[in-house]
Tab-separated table of C-alpha atoms (C1' of nucleotides) in Angstrom:
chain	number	residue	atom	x	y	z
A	1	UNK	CA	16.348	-11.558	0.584
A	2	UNK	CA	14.735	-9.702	3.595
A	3	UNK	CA	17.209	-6.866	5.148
A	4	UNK	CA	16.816	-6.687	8.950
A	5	UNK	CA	16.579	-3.085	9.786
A	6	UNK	CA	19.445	-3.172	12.119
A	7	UNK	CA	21.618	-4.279	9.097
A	8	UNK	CA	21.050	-1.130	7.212
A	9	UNK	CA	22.762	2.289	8.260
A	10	UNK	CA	20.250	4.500	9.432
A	11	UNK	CA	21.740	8.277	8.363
A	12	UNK	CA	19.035	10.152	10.461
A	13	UNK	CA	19.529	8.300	13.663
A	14	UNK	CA	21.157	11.224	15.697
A	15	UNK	CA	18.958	13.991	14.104
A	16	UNK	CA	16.909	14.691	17.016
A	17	UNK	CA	14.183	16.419	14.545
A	18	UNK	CA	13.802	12.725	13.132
A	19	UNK	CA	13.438	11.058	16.568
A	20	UNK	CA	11.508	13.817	17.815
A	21	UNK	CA	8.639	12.751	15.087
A	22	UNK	CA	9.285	9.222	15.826
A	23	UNK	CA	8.927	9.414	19.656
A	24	UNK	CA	5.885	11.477	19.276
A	25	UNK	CA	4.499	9.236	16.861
A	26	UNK	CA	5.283	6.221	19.149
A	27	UNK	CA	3.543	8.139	21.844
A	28	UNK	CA	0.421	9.213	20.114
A	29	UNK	CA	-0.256	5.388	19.203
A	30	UNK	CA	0.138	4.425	22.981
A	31	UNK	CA	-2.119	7.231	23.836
A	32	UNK	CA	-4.886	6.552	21.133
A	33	UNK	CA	-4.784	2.932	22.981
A	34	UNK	CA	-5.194	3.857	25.989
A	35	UNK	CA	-8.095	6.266	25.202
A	36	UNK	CA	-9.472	3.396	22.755
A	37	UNK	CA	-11.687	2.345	25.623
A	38	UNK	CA	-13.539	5.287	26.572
A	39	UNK	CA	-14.079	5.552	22.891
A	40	UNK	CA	-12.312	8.543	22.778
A	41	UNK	CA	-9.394	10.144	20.358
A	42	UNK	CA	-6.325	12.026	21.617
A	43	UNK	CA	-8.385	15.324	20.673
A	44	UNK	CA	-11.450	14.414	22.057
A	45	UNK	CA	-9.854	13.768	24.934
A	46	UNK	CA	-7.681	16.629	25.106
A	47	UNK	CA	-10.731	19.453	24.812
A	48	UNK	CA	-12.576	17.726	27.093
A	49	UNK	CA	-9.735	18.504	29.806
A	50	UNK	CA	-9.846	21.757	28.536
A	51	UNK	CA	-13.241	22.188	28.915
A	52	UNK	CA	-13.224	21.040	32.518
A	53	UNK	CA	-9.859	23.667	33.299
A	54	UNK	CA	-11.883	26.453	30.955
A	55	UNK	CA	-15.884	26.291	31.577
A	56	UNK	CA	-17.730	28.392	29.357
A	57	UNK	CA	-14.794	28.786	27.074
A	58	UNK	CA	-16.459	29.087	23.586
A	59	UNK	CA	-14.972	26.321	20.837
A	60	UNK	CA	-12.968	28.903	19.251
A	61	UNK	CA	-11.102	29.919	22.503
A	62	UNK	CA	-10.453	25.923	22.865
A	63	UNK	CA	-8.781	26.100	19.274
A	64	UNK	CA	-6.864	28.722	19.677
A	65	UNK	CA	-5.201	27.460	22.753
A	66	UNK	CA	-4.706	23.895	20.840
A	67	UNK	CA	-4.063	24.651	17.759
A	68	UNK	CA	-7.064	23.224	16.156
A	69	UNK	CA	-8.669	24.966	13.149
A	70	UNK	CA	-12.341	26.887	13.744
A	71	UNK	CA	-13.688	24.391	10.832
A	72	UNK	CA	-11.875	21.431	12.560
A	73	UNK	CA	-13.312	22.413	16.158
A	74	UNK	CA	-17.115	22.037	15.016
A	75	UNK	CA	-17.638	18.250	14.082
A	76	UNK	CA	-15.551	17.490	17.007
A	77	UNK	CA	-17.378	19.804	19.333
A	78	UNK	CA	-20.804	18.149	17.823
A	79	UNK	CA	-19.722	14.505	18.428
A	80	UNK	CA	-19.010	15.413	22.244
A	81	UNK	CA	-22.157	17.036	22.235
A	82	UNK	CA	-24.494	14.433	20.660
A	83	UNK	CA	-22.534	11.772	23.044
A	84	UNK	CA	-24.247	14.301	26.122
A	85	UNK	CA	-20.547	14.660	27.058
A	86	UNK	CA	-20.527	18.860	26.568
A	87	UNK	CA	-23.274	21.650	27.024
A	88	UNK	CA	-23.404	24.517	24.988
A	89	UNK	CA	-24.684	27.666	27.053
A	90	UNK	CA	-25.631	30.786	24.933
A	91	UNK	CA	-22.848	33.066	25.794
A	92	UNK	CA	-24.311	35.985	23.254
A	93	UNK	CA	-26.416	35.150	19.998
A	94	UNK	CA	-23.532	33.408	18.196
A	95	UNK	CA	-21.354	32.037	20.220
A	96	UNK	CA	-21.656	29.354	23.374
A	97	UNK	CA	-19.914	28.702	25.891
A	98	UNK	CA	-18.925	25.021	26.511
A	99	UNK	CA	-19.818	22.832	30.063
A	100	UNK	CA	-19.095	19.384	31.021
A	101	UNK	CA	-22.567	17.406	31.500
A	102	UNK	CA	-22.477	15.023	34.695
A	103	UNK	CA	-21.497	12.277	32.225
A	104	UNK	CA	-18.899	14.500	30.437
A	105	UNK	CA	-16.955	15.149	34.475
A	106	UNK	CA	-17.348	11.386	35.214
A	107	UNK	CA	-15.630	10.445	31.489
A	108	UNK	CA	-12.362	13.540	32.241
A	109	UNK	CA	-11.839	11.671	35.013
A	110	UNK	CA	-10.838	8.810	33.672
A	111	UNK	CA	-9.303	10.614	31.103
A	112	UNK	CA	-7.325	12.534	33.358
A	113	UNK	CA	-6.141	9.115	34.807
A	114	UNK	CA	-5.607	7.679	31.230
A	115	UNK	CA	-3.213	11.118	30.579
A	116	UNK	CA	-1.259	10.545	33.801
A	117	UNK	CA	-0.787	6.967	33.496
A	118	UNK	CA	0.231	7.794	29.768
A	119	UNK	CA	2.464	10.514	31.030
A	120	UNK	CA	4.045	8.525	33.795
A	121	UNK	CA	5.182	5.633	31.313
A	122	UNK	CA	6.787	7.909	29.125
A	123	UNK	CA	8.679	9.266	31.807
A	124	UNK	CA	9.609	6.086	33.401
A	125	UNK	CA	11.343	5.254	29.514
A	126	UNK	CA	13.754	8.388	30.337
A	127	UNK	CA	16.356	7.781	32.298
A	128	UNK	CA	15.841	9.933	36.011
A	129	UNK	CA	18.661	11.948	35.550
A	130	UNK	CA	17.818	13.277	31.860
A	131	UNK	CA	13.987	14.113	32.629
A	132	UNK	CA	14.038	17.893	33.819
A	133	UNK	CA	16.423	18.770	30.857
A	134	UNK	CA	14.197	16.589	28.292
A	135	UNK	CA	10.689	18.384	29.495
A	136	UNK	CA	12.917	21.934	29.444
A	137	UNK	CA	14.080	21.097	25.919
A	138	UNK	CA	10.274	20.327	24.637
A	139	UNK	CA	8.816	23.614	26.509
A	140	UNK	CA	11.693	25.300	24.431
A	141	UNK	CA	10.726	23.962	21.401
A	142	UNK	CA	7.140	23.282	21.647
A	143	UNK	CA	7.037	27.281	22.159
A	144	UNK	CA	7.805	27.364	18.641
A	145	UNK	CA	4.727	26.277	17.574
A	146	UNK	CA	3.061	29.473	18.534
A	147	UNK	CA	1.131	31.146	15.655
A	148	UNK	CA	-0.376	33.659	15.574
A	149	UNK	CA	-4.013	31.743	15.244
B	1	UNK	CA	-15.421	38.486	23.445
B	2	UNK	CA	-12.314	37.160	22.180
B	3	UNK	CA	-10.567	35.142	25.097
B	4	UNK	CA	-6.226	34.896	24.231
B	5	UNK	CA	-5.011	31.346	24.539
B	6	UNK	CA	-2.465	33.271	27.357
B	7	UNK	CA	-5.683	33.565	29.497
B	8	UNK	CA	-6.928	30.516	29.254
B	9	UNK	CA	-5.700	27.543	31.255
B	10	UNK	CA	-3.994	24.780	29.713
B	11	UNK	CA	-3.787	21.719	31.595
B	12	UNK	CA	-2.004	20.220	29.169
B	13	UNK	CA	1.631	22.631	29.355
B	14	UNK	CA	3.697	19.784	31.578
B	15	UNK	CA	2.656	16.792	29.992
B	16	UNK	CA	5.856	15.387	28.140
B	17	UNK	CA	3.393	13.864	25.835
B	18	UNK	CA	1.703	16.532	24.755
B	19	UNK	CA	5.109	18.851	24.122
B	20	UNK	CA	6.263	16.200	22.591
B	21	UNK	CA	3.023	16.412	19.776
B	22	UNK	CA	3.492	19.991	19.525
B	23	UNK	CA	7.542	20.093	19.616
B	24	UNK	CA	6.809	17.428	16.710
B	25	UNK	CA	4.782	19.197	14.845
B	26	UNK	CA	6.380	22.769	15.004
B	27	UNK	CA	9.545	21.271	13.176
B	28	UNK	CA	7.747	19.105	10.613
B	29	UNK	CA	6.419	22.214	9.603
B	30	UNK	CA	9.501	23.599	9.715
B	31	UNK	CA	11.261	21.139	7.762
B	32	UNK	CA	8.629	21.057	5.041
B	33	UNK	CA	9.359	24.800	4.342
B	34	UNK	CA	12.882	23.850	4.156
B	35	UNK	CA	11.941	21.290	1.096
B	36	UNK	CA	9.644	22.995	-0.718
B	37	UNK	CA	12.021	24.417	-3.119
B	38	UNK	CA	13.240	21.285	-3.528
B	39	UNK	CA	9.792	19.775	-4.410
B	40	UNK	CA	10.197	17.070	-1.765
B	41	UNK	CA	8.100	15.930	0.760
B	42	UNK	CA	10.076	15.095	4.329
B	43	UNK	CA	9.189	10.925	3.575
B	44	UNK	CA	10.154	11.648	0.106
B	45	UNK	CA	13.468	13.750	1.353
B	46	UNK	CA	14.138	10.757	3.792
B	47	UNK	CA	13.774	8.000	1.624
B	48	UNK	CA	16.489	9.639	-0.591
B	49	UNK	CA	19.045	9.869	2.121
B	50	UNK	CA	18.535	6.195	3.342
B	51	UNK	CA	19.285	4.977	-0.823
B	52	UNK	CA	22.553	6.872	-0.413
B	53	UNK	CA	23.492	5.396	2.985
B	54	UNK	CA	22.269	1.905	1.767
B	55	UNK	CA	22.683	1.809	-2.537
B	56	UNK	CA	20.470	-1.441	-3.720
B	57	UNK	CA	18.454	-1.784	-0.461
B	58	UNK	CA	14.906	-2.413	-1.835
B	59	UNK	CA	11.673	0.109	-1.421
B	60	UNK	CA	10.931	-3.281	1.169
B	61	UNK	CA	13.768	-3.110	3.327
B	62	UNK	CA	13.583	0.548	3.299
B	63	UNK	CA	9.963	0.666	4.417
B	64	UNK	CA	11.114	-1.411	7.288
B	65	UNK	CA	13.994	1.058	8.316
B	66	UNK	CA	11.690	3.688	8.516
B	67	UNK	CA	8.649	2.392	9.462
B	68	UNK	CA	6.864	3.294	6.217
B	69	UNK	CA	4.604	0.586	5.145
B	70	UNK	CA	5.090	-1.546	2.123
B	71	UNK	CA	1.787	0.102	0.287
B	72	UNK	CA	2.804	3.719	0.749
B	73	UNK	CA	6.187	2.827	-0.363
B	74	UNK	CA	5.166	1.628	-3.538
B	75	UNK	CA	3.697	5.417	-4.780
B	76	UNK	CA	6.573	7.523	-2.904
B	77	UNK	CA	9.289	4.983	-5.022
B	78	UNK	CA	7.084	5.435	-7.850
B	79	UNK	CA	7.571	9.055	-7.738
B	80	UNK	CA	11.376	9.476	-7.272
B	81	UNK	CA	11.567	7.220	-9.824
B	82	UNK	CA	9.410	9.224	-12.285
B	83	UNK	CA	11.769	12.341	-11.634
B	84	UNK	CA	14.265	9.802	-12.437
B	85	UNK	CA	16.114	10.542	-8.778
B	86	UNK	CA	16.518	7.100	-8.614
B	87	UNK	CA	16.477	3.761	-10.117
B	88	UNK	CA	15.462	0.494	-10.012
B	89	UNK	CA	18.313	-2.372	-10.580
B	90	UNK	CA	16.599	-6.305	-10.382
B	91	UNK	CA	17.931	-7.760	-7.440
B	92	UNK	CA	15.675	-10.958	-8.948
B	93	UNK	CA	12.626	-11.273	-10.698
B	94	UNK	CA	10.302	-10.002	-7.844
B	95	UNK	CA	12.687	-6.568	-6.013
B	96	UNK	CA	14.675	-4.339	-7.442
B	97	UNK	CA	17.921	-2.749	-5.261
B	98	UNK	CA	17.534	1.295	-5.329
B	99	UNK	CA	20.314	3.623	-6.173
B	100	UNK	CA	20.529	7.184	-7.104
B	101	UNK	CA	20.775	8.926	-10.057
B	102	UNK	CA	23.230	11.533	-10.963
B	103	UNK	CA	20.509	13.923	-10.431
B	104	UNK	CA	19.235	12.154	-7.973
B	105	UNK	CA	22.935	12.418	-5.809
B	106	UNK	CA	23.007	16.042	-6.735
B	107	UNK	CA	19.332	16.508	-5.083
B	108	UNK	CA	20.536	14.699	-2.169
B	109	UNK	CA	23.469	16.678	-1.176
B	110	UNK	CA	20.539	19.562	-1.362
B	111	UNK	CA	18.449	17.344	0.981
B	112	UNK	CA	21.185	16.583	3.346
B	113	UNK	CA	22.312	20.512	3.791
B	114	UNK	CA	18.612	21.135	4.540
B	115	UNK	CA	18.834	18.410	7.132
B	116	UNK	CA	22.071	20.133	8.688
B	117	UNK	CA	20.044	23.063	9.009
B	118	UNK	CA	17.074	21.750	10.028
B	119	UNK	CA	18.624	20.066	13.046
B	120	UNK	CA	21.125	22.475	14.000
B	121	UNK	CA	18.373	25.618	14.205
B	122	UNK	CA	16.715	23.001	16.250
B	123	UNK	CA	19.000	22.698	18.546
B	124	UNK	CA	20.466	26.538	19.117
B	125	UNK	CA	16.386	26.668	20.377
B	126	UNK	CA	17.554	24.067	23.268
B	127	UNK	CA	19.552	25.759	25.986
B	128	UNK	CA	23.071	24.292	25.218
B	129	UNK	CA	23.275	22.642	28.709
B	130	UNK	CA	20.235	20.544	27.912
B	131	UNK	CA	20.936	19.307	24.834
B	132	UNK	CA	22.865	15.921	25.813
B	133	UNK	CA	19.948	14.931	27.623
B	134	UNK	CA	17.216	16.141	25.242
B	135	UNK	CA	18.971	13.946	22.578
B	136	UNK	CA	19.011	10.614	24.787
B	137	UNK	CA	15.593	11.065	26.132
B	138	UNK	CA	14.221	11.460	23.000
B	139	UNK	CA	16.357	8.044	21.596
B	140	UNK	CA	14.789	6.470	24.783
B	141	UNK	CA	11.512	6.999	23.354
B	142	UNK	CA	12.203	6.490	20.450
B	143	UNK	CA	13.403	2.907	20.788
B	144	UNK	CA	10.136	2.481	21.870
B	145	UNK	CA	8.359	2.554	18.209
B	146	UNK	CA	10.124	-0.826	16.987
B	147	UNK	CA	7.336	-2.619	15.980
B	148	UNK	CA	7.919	-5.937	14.500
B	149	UNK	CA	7.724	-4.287	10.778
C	1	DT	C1'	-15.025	45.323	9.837
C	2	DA	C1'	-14.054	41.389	12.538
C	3	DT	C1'	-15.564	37.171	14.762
C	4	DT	C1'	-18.387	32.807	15.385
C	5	DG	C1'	-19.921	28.782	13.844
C	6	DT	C1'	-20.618	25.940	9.972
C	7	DT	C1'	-20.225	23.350	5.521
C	8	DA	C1'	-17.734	21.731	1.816
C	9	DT	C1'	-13.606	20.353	0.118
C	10	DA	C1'	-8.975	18.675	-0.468
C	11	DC	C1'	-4.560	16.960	0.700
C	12	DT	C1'	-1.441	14.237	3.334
C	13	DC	C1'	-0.331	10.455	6.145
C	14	DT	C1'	-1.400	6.193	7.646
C	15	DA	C1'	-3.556	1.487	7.766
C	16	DT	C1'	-5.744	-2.708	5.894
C	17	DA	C1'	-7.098	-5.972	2.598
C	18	DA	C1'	-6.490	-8.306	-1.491
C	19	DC	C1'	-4.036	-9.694	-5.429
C	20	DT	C1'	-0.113	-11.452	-8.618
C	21	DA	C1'	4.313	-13.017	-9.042
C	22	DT	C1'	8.240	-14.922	-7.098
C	23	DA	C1'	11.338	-17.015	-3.405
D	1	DT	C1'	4.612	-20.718	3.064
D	2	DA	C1'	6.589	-16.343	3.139
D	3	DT	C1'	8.020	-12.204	0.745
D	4	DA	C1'	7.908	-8.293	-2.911
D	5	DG	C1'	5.434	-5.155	-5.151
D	6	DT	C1'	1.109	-3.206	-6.335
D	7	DT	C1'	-3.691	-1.421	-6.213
D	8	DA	C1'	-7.675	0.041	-4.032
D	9	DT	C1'	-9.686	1.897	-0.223
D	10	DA	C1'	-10.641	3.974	4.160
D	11	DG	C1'	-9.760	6.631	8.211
D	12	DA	C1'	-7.595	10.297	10.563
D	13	DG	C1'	-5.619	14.957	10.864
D	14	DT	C1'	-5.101	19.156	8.854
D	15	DA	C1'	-5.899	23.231	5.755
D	16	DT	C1'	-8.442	26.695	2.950
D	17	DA	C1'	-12.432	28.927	1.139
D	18	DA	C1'	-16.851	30.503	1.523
D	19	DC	C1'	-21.078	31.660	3.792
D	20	DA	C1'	-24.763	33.524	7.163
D	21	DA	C1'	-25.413	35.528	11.441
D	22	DT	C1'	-23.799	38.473	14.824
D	23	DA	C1'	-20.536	41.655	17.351
DNA sequence: TATTGTTATACTCTATAACTATA
DNA sequence: TATAGTTATAGAGTATAACAATA
């Protein structure tokens, strides 16, 4: 006999560590859809903003700042580079710096309106009186995240 | 030259979404930790707790509650079940209800005080005035991940 | 000595498809 | 027809180790 979710008692429903993971993981999908279209993934995405707010950052600044591993950085970094989205300029003998191409500032753009409409529907799901204390509460915690990388 | 993430612009600091990821993914780390000892994965730690809130659901139902599908339930149950945490009792000749074991209560009360934790050194990071409002924003959101399971 | 970029590798989580058995 | 449970598989994301080249 199928059990309807909302039959069942739900013992995590006011931990806020367990909706935190479920609203982010809610959000993610939404964002993944909306960037589905320019063929891009949330981390794609993401270091090509970077790139536009950091020229000539190399791809090791860009994972430090995100989080995302040296080893992880350098197939992702390739794929925006074979796509003609990103430049690598020789910043010293090992290292590069990273550039949007003409193609890669046309593409943030409309990734920059993907993350705002993104960000704007999330918002509008939280009631208007709750929003500054639910963005202060996320800055608190996100700022936990900070290793030493 | 090694550039500091603090020198770097990130375009990315106010987005909701994005604090969200990161607030996310600071405490699943951080609960992890907090079940190691108890050799339990956060799913596996979860699933526990919801067989103690709901004896003889089965590993469907359950997947349903927490979003889990029905083919990555089938290894997690098979797991618990191997460390004899729980058991299977037929329901009929196709599901089987799920209930604790005695050891398998006795590693839940474990899992439940590292919940407690957990959540409360989540929120003593939340300025106590924003904490109300933290909570029902994230529910908002939330809400939002019922997909049709 | 430390850092950059890279490759290889592995583990987890998640998602889909296909199948048998049962309702 | 729909559901339960299972298996196999594949795709992401993430993590570590090791290496050559360079600072």
């Amino acid at each position: 006999m199928l059990k309807a979710a909302a039959e069942m008692i739900d013992p995590l429903n006011r931990y806020p560590g367990y909706l935190l993971r479920r609203a982010s993981l809610a959000a993610m999908v939404a964002l993944a859809t909306r960037l589905a279209p320019l063929d891009l993934r949330p981390g794609e995405a993401t270091v090509l903003t970077v790139i536009e707010a950091n020229p000539n950052s190399t791809q090791s600044d860009i994972g430090r700042l995100l989080e995302i591993a040296r080893a992880n950085m350098a197939p992702l970094v390739s794929r925006l580079a074979s796509r003609e989205l990103i430049e690598r300029q020789p910043v010293d003998r090992r290292s590069h710096g990273l550039v949007l191409t003409r193609s890669g500032r046309s593409l943030v753009a409309r990734v920059k309106a993907a993350f705002a409409a993104h960000e704007q529907t999330l918002l509008e799901n939280i009631p208007a009186s709750h929003r500054n204390a639910f963005i202060s509460g996320l800055q608190a915690l996100a700022e936990k995240t900070s290793n030493g990388n």
